[in-house]
């Protein structure tokens, strides 16, 4: 365990509180004009998935657990969870659905992810920041509509919905920001 000040805690870090491990979901620093600066940390307990929020003074110390990060490729999903394989050692691991969370919609077979583990237990999965998907359904472009006017809804080949510019048509491959599902640009392939 390593002690760090609360203002240095980041999303994905693992903290130990009361002999329990928590993965950090969000960490925000607040600097009011008057009073003590604080850090609010939203966490999920690894053992049972219970979410909690703690508030610390920014200079208060918290214990950060040592975690191991490795690259794994996504293989498939079944009733047991999501299965990944390390391409160097061919080790396969299973990740429960609650660890993947809302990111599961962006998982594609063969995509490389960074998985953080504590004592061989998967605690968080980090997807690539941007991924390419194909638009399978969207409204046709209207004549006279400019590219900056507004966005229209589109359904991607993974079933997810995203808002795209009016010039994007069905069959177009686009780049999506996996953090929030927003359109970035047309794919360059």
XYZ file of C-alpha atoms in Angstrom:
189
model
C 0.000 0.000 0.000
C 1.120 3.532 -0.809
C -0.134 6.659 0.910
C -1.086 9.557 -1.392
C -2.846 12.847 -0.765
C -6.528 12.926 -1.742
C -6.069 15.528 -4.509
C -3.807 13.073 -6.422
C -6.448 10.318 -6.608
C -7.647 9.658 -10.185
C -10.351 7.574 -11.880
C -9.324 3.904 -11.960
C -7.116 4.094 -8.847
C -7.759 1.482 -6.167
C -7.999 2.638 -2.555
C -8.074 0.661 0.680
C -10.526 1.870 3.329
C -11.346 -0.182 6.449
C -9.606 -3.279 4.972
C -11.853 -3.125 1.881
C -10.743 -2.306 -1.676
C -12.545 0.392 -3.679
C -12.062 1.360 -7.323
C -12.379 5.114 -7.977
C -15.169 6.017 -10.419
C -14.731 9.808 -10.244
C -12.545 12.182 -8.247
C -13.298 15.920 -8.156
C -11.366 18.655 -6.400
C -13.371 21.595 -5.008
C -11.645 24.893 -4.197
C -14.212 27.195 -2.589
C -13.349 30.862 -2.270
C -13.629 30.547 1.482
C -12.905 27.435 3.487
C -10.863 24.289 3.033
C -10.363 22.760 -0.435
C -11.855 19.268 -0.598
C -11.774 16.213 -2.861
C -14.951 14.209 -3.450
C -14.348 10.607 -4.512
C -17.076 8.309 -5.894
C -16.029 4.664 -5.474
C -17.266 1.101 -5.973
C -16.376 -1.581 -3.433
C -14.689 -4.412 -5.347
C -15.967 -7.245 -3.149
C -19.704 -6.605 -3.657
C -20.095 -3.660 -6.063
C -21.617 -1.233 -3.526
C -21.066 2.393 -4.551
C -20.082 5.038 -2.016
C -18.938 8.653 -1.910
C -16.272 10.045 0.409
C -15.123 13.624 0.915
C -11.585 14.426 2.079
C -9.507 17.540 2.655
C -7.205 17.768 -0.385
C -4.133 17.308 1.819
C -5.537 14.300 3.734
C -3.763 10.987 3.044
C -5.476 7.885 1.654
C -4.030 4.419 1.020
C -3.685 3.414 -2.626
C -3.422 -0.306 -3.369
C -0.815 -1.664 -5.783
C -2.498 -2.889 -8.935
C -1.146 -4.608 -12.018
C -2.118 -3.285 -15.475
C -1.923 -5.608 -18.471
C -3.159 -5.544 -22.063
C -5.799 -8.122 -22.970
C -7.848 -8.719 -26.127
C -11.610 -9.172 -25.808
C -12.766 -12.642 -26.899
C -16.466 -13.187 -26.120
C -19.263 -12.867 -23.568
C -21.291 -15.662 -21.991
C -23.400 -16.223 -18.857
C -20.249 -16.204 -16.685
C -19.071 -12.775 -17.846
C -16.684 -11.281 -20.387
C -13.624 -13.247 -21.476
C -10.254 -11.693 -22.364
C -6.872 -13.124 -23.396
C -3.350 -11.831 -22.850
C -1.730 -12.031 -26.312
C 1.781 -12.570 -24.901
C 1.136 -15.363 -22.380
C -2.208 -16.612 -23.835
C -3.625 -16.419 -20.300
C -7.418 -16.071 -20.326
C -9.373 -14.230 -17.660
C -13.047 -13.688 -16.995
C -14.329 -10.233 -16.027
C -17.748 -9.888 -14.293
C -20.347 -7.631 -15.921
C -20.383 -5.136 -13.023
C -16.653 -4.430 -13.600
C -17.275 -3.665 -17.309
C -20.308 -1.495 -16.528
C -21.701 0.798 -19.247
C -18.660 0.210 -21.456
C -19.973 -3.207 -22.550
C -21.761 -1.694 -25.555
C -18.392 -0.636 -27.040
C -16.696 -4.044 -26.709
C -15.878 -5.671 -30.057
C -14.208 -9.018 -30.621
C -10.422 -8.606 -30.781
C -10.315 -5.073 -29.305
C -7.320 -4.479 -27.039
C -8.174 -3.331 -23.491
C -6.097 -2.478 -20.445
C -7.248 -4.484 -17.430
C -6.228 -3.553 -13.890
C -5.958 -6.468 -11.453
C -5.392 -6.699 -7.710
C -4.297 -10.157 -6.467
C -5.320 -11.608 -9.880
C -8.858 -10.185 -9.447
C -9.977 -7.875 -12.323
C -11.083 -4.534 -10.928
C -11.322 -2.217 -13.950
C -11.277 -2.342 -17.752
C -10.022 0.563 -19.863
C -11.134 0.579 -23.516
C -9.353 2.479 -26.288
C -10.398 6.156 -26.189
C -11.673 6.061 -29.785
C -13.103 3.196 -31.843
C -14.506 2.821 -35.374
C -18.123 1.746 -35.979
C -20.406 1.615 -39.010
C -23.696 3.525 -39.173
C -26.440 0.975 -39.933
C -29.439 3.294 -39.686
C -29.916 7.063 -39.832
C -32.185 9.634 -41.440
C -31.289 10.666 -45.008
C -29.501 13.990 -45.514
C -31.837 16.888 -46.327
C -30.981 19.267 -49.147
C -29.897 22.656 -47.826
C -28.930 21.352 -44.412
C -25.495 22.601 -43.377
C -22.914 20.493 -41.582
C -22.936 22.794 -38.558
C -26.726 23.017 -38.147
C -27.591 20.103 -35.894
C -26.949 16.458 -35.259
C -29.273 13.567 -36.092
C -29.665 10.190 -34.342
C -27.906 7.141 -35.779
C -27.760 3.456 -34.845
C -24.323 1.845 -35.062
C -23.405 -1.753 -35.972
C -23.011 -2.603 -32.256
C -26.592 -1.490 -31.522
C -25.540 1.711 -29.723
C -27.086 5.080 -30.551
C -25.084 8.208 -31.254
C -25.716 11.681 -32.629
C -23.998 12.333 -35.982
C -23.748 15.329 -38.361
C -26.353 15.553 -41.157
C -23.874 14.561 -43.926
C -23.283 11.091 -42.397
C -25.290 8.397 -44.200
C -26.069 4.716 -43.656
C -22.985 2.594 -44.337
C -20.497 5.318 -43.334
C -17.731 4.256 -40.923
C -17.251 6.783 -38.109
C -14.973 7.263 -35.082
C -16.717 7.285 -31.686
C -15.398 8.541 -28.332
C -15.944 5.478 -26.082
C -16.110 7.516 -22.872
C -19.422 9.172 -23.778
C -20.448 7.703 -27.166
C -20.033 10.987 -29.029
C -19.168 11.352 -32.732
C -15.558 12.418 -33.429
C -15.035 12.189 -37.202
C -15.488 10.088 -40.300
C -13.167 7.048 -40.289
C -10.097 7.417 -42.521
C -10.175 3.857 -43.918
